[in-house]
Short mmCIF file of C-alpha atoms in Angstrom, two decimals:
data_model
loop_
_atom_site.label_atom_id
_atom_site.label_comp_id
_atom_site.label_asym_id
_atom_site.label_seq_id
_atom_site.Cartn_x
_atom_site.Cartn_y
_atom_site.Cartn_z
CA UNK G 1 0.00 0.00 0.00
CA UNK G 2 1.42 3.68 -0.91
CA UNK G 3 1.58 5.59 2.19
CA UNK G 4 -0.22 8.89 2.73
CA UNK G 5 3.26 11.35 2.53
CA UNK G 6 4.58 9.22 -0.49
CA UNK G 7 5.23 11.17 -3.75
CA UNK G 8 4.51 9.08 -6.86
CA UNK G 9 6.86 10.31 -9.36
CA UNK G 10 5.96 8.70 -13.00
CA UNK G 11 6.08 9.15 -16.59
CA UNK G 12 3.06 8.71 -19.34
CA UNK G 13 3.38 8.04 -22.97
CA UNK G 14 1.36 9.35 -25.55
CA UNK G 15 0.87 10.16 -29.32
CA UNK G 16 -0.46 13.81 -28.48
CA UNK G 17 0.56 16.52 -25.65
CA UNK G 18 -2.21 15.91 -22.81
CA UNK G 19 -3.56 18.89 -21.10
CA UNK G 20 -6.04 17.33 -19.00
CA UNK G 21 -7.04 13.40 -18.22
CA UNK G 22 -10.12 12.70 -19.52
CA UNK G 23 -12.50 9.41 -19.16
CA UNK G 24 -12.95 9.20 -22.98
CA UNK G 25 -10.00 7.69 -23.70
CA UNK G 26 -10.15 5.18 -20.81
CA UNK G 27 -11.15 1.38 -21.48
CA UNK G 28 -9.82 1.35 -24.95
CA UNK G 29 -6.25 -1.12 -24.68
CA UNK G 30 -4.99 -4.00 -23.04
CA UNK G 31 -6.11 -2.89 -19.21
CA UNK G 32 -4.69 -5.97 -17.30
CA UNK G 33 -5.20 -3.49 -14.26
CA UNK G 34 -8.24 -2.45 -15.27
CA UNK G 35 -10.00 0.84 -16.01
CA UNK G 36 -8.19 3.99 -15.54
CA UNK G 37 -5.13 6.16 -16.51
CA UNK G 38 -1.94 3.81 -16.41
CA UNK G 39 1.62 5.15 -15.41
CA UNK G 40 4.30 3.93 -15.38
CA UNK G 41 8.41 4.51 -12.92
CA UNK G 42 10.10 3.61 -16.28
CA UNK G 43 10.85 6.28 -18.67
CA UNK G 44 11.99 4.03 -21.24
CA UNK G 45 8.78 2.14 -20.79
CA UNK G 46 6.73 5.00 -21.34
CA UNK G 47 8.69 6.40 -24.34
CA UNK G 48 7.58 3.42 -26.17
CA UNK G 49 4.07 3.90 -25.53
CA UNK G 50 4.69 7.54 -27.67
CA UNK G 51 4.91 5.45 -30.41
CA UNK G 52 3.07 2.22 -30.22
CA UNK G 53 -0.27 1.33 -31.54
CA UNK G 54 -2.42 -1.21 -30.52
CA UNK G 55 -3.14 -3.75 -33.64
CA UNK G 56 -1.67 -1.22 -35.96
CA UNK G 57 -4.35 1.97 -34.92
CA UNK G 58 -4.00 5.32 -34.92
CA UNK G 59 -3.67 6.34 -31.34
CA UNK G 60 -6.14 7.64 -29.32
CA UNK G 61 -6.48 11.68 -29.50
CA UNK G 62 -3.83 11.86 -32.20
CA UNK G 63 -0.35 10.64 -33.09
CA UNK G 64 1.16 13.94 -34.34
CA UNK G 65 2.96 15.07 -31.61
CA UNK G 66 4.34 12.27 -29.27
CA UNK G 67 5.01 13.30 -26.15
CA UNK G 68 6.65 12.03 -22.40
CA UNK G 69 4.55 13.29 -19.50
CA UNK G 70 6.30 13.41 -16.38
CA UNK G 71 3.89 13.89 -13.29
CA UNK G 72 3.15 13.59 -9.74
CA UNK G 73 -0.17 11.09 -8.46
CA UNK G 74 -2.00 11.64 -5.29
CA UNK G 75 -3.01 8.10 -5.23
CA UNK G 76 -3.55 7.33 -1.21
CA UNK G 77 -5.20 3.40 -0.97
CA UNK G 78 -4.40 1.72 -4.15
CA UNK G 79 -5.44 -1.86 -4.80
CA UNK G 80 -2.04 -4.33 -5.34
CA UNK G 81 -2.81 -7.46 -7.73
CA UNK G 82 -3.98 -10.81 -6.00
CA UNK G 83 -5.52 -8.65 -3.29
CA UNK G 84 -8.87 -10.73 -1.83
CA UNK G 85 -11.43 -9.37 -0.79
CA UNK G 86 -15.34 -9.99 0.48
CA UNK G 87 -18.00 -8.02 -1.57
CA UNK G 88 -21.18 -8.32 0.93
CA UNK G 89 -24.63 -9.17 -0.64
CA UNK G 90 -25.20 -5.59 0.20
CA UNK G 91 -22.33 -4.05 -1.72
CA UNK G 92 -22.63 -6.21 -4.71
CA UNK G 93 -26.61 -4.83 -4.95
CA UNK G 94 -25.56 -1.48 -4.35
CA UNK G 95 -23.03 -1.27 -6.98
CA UNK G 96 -25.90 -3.15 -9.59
CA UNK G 97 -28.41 -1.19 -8.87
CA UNK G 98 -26.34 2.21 -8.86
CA UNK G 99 -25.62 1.55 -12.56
CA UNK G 100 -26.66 4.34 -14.57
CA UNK G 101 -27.56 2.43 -17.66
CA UNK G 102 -28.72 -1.08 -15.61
CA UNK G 103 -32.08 -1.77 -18.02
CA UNK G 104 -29.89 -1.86 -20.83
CA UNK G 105 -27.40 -3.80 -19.74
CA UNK G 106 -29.82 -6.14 -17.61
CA UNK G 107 -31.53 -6.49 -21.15
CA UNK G 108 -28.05 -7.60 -22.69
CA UNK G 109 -26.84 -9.52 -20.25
CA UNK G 110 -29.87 -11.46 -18.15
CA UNK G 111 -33.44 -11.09 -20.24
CA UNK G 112 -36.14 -9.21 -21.55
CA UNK G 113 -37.85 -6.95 -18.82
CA UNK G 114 -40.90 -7.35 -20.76
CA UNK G 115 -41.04 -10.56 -19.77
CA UNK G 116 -39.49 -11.37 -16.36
CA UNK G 117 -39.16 -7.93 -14.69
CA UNK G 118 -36.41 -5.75 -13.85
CA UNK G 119 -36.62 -6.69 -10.22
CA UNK G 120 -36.36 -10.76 -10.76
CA UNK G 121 -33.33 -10.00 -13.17
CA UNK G 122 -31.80 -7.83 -11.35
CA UNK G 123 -31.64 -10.30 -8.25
CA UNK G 124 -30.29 -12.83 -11.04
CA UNK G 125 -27.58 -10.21 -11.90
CA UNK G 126 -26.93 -9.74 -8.21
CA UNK G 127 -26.63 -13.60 -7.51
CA UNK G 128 -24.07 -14.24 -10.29
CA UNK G 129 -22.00 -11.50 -8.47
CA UNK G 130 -22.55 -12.77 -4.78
CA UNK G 131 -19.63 -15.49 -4.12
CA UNK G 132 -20.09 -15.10 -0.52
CA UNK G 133 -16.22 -15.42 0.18
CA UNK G 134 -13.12 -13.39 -0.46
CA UNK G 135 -12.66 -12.89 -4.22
CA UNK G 136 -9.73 -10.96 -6.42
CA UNK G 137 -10.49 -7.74 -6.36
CA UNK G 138 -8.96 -6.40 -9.54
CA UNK G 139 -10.78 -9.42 -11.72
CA UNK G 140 -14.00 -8.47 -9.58
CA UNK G 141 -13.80 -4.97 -10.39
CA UNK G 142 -12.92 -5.94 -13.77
CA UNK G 143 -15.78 -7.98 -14.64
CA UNK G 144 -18.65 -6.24 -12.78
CA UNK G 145 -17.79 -2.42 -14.22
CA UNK G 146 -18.25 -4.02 -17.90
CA UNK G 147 -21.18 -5.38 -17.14
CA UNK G 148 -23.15 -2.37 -15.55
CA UNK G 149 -20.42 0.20 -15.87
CA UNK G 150 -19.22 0.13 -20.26
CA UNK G 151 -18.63 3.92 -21.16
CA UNK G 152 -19.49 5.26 -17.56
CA UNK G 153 -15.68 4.67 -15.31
CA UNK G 154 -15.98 7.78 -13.59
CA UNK G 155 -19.42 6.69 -12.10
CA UNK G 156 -17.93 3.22 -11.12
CA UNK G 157 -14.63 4.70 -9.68
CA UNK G 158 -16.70 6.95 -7.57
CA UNK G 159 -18.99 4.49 -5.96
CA UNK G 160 -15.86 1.48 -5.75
CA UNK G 161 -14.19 4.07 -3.91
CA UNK G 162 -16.74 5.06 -1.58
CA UNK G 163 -17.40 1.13 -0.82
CA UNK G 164 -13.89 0.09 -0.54
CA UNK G 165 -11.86 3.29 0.38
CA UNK G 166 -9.89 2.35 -2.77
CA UNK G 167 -8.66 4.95 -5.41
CA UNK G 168 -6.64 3.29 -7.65
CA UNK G 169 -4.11 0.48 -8.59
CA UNK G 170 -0.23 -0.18 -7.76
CA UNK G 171 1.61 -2.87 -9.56
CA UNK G 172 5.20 -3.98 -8.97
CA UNK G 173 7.00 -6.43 -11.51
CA UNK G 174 10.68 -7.25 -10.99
CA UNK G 175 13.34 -8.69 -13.18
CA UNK G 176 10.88 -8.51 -16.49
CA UNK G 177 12.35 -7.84 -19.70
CA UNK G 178 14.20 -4.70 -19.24
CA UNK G 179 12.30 -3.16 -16.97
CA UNK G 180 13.62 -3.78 -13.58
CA UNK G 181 11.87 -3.28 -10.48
CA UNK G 182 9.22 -0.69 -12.33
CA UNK G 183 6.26 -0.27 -11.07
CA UNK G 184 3.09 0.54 -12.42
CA UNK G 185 0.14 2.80 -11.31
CA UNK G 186 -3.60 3.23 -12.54
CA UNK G 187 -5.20 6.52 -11.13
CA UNK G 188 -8.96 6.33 -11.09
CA UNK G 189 -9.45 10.24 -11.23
CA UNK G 190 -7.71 12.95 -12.94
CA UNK G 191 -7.81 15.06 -9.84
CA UNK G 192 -4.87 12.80 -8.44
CA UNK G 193 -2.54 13.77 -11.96
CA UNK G 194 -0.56 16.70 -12.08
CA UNK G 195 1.68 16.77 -15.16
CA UNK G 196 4.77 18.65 -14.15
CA UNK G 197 6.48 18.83 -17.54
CA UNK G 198 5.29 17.69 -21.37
CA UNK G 199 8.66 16.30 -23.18
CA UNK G 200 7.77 16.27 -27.08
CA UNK G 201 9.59 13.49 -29.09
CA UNK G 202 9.82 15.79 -32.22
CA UNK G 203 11.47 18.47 -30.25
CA UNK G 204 14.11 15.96 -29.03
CA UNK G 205 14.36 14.87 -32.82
CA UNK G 206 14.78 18.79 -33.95
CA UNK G 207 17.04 19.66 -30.98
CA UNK G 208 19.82 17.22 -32.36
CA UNK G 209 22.46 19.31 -33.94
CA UNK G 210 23.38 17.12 -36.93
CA UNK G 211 27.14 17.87 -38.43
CA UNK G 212 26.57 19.07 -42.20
CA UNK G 213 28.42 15.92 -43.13
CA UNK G 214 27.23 13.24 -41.21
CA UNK G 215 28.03 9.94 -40.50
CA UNK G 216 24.50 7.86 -40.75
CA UNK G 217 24.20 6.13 -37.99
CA UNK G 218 21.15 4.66 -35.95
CA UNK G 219 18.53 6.61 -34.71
CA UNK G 220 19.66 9.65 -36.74
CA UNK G 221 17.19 12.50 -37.21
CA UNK G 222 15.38 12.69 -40.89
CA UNK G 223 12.70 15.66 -42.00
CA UNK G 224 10.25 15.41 -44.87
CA UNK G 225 8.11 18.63 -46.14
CA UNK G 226 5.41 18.80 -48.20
CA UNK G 227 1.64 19.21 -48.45
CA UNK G 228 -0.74 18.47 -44.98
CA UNK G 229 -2.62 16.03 -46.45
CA UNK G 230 0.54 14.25 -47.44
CA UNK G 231 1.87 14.41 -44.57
CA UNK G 232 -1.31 14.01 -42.61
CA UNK G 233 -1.30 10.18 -44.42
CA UNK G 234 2.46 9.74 -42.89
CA UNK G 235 1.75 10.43 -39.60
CA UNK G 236 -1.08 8.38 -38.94
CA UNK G 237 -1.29 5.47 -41.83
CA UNK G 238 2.78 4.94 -42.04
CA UNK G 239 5.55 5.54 -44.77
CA UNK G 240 4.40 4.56 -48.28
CA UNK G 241 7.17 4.24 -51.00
CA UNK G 242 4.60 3.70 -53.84
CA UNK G 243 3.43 7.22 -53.31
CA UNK G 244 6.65 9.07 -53.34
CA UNK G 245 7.47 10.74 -56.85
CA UNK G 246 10.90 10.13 -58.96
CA UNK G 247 13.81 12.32 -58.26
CA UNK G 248 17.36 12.29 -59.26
CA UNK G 249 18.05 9.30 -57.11
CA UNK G 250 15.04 7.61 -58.68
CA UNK G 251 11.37 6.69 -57.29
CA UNK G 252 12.17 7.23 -52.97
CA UNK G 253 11.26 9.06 -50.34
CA UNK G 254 13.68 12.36 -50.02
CA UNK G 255 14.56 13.41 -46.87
CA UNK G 256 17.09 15.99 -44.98
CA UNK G 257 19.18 15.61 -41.67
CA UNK G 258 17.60 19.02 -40.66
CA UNK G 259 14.69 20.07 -40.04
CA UNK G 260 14.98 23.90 -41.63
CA UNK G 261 16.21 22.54 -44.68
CA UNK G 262 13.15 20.02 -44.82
CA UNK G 263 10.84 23.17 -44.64
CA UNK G 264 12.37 25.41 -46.93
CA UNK G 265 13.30 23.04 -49.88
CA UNK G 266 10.25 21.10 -49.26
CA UNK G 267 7.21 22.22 -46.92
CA UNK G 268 7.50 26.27 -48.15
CA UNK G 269 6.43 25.34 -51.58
CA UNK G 270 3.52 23.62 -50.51
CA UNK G 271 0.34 25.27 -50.54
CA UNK G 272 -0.92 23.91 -47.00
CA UNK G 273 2.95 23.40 -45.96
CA UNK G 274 3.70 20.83 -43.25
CA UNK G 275 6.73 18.77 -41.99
CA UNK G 276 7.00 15.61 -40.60
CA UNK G 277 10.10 14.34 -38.43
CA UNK G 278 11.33 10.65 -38.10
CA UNK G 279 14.25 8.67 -37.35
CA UNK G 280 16.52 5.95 -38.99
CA UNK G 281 16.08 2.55 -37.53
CA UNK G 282 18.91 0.08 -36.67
CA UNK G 283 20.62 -2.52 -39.12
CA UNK G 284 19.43 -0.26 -41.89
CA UNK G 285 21.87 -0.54 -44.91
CA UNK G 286 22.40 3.16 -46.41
CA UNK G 287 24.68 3.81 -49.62
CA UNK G 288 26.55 6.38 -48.38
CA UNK G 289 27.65 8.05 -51.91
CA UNK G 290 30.57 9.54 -49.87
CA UNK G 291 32.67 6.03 -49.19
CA UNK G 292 34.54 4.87 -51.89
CA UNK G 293 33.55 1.05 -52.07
CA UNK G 294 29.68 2.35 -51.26
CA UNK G 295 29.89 4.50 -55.00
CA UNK G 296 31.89 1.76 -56.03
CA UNK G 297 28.54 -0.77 -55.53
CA UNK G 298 26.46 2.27 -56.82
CA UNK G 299 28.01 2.40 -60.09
CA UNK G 300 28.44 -1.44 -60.69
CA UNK G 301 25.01 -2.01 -60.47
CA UNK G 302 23.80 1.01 -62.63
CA UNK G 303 22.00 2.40 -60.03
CA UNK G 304 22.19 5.75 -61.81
CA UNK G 305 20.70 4.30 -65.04
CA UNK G 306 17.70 2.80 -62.87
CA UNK G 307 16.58 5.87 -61.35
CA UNK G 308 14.00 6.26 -64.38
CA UNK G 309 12.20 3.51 -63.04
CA UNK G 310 8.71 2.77 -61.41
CA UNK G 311 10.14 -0.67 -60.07
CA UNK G 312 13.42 1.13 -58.55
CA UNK G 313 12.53 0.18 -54.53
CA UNK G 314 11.94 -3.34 -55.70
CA UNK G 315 15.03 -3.44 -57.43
CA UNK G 316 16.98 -1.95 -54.07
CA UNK G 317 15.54 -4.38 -52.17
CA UNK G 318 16.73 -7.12 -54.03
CA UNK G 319 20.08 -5.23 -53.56
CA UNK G 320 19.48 -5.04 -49.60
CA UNK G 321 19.81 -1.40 -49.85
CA UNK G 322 17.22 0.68 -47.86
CA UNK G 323 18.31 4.02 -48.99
CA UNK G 324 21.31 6.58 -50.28
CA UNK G 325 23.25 9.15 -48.64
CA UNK G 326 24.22 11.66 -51.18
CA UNK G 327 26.08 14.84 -49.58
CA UNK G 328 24.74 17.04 -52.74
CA UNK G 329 21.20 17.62 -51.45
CA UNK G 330 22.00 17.18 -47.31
CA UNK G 331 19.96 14.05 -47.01
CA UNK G 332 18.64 10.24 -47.45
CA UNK G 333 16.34 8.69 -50.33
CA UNK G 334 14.63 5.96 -48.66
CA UNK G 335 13.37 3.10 -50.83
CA UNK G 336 11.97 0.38 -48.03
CA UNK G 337 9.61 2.32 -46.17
CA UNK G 338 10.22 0.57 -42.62
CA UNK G 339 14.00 2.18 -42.47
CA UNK G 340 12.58 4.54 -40.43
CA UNK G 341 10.31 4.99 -37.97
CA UNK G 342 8.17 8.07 -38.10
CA UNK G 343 7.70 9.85 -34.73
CA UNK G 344 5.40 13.58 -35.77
CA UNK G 345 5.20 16.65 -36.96
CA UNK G 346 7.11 19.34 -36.89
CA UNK G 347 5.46 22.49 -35.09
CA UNK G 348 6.12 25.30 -37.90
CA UNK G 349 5.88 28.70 -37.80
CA UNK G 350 2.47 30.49 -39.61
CA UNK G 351 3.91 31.37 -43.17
CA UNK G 352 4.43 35.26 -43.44
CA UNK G 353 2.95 36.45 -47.26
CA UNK G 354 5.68 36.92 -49.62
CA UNK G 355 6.59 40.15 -51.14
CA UNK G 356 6.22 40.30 -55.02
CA UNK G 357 9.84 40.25 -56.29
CA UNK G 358 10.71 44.02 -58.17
CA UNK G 359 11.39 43.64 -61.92
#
């Protein structure tokens, strides 16, 4: 149990800046720990939650600006897992019958009203729920809140707390992957957040001062500009090679090791201009068209001569080359669209109107 005086420092990852906890975006993943807003003692842990999407979906509220939340709870009486616990007869009618949508889900889950009356089903309901012995709490809390409670946590919290005292959940795991001895927290109201400090992953990206030749290495910064539709489709449906036009360097996806210079070659001639920022994954093979035996493969296989064509990506692939460094235009053509991993966009500056150039 977290002691009254105890400051919970944690960290929450998320595809958009959050100003405020809300309920709407609650019961939507993989809440072992049930309902609520999950935190987590592990920085690294909640980094990757930035990023991540559950089965390949956009993220909830947005995935254009990931960012780290740092913040304090006020979580007093959390529940730990495999605590028991006996839900009287009394309790287990009280949180039933306090459901505010319990005709609709007694008709879903127990019978037609119609038919057999609210009050019979509703002692059904209340049966199924009364073990009459110490039960897990969590998996209780769990099962009960999605059969009376779906799309109304904040009404359940508020009740489960007054009943139990509880007001949230505390989780330790030790020696798991690389997470050691991280714990986790679920606050059941947004009263007990305070977000001390919003760390944007795109800023982090753009604050990387990249030499103006640079070796590639992993996790290196890379900017695209261009339309906000375009890069609307980036951000939240992924990299896709067969929509990128043919350049010098052939059919590939053109971007620059810094940001300015992937707004003003790029995003300025748009007519809605945006930017997006990513980074180069590891074990990525890049041509770099400054090392000798690199050109030396770039020339052998006529490369050059290819550039003409639709089929050019395939043709790298079968090459095992993901993209080319060329120092003449301060960036990376990538031709296999999971070389990088695309982290947001780029917060630009509203366009001041040109001045007609004197003749």
């Amino acid at each position: 149990m977290v002691t009254n005086n105890k400051e919970i420092k944690a960290f929450h990852g998320s595809g958009v800046a959050i100003q405020s906890f809300d309920y709407q975006f609650t019961d939507q993943g993989n809440d072992q720990l049930g309902s609520g807003f999950y935190f987590t003692t592990a920085e690294h842990e909640a980094r990757g939650y930035c990023l991540d999407r559950l089965n390949g979906k956009p993220k909830l509220g947005g995935c254009n600006d990931p960012t780290l939340h740092h913040v304090v709870l006020n979580i007093k009486n959390p529940i730990t897992p495999g605590t028991q616990r006996l839900f009287t007869r009394a309790e287990v009618m009280d949180i039933i019958k306090s459901s505010p949508v319990l005709e609709e889900q007694i008709e879903s889950n127990w019978g037609e009203i119609a038919f057999e009356g609210l009050t019979k089903l509703t002692m059904e309901a209340v049966d199924s729920y009364d073990y009459g012995e110490p039960t897990d709490v969590i998996r209780f809390l769990n099962s009960i809140s999605k059969d009376f409670y779906p799309s109304h946590p904040q009404a359940f919290f508020e009740l489960i707390h007054r009943i139990t005292g509880h007001d949230g959940v505390h989780a330790q795991f030790k020696n798991k992957d690389a997470f050691v001895n991280h714990e986790h927290y679920v606050a059941w109201f947004p009263s007990q957040i305070n977000i001390i400090h919003r760390h944007s992953l795109v800023d982090e990206l753009c604050e990387i001062v990249v030499a103006e030749d640079p070796e590639i290495v992993d996790g290196m910064p890379l900017f695209h500009g261009g339309e906000q539709s375009d890069i609307d489709s980036i951000i939240n449906d992924g990299l896709d090679i067969d929509k990128s036009s043919i350049g010098y360097f052939g059919k590939g996806f053109y971007c620059a090791t810094d940001a300015q210079l992937a707004i003003s070659n790029y995003a300025n001639f748009a007519d809605n201009p945006a930017a997006v920022a990513m980074r180069l994954k590891s074990g990525v093979r890049i041509l770099d068209l400054r090392k000798e035996d690199d050109f030396k493969i770039y020339q052998e296989n006529g490369i050059e001569k290819l550039a003409h064509r639709e089929d050019l990506p395939v043709l790298m692939k079968s090459l095992k080359i993901d993209g080319i460094y060329d120092r003449s235009f301060g960036g990376l053509v990538i031709y296999n669209a999971n070389a990088v991993q695309v982290i947001g966009a780029l917060k630009l500056q509203p366009r001041q109107h040109s001045r007609k150039n004197n003749i």
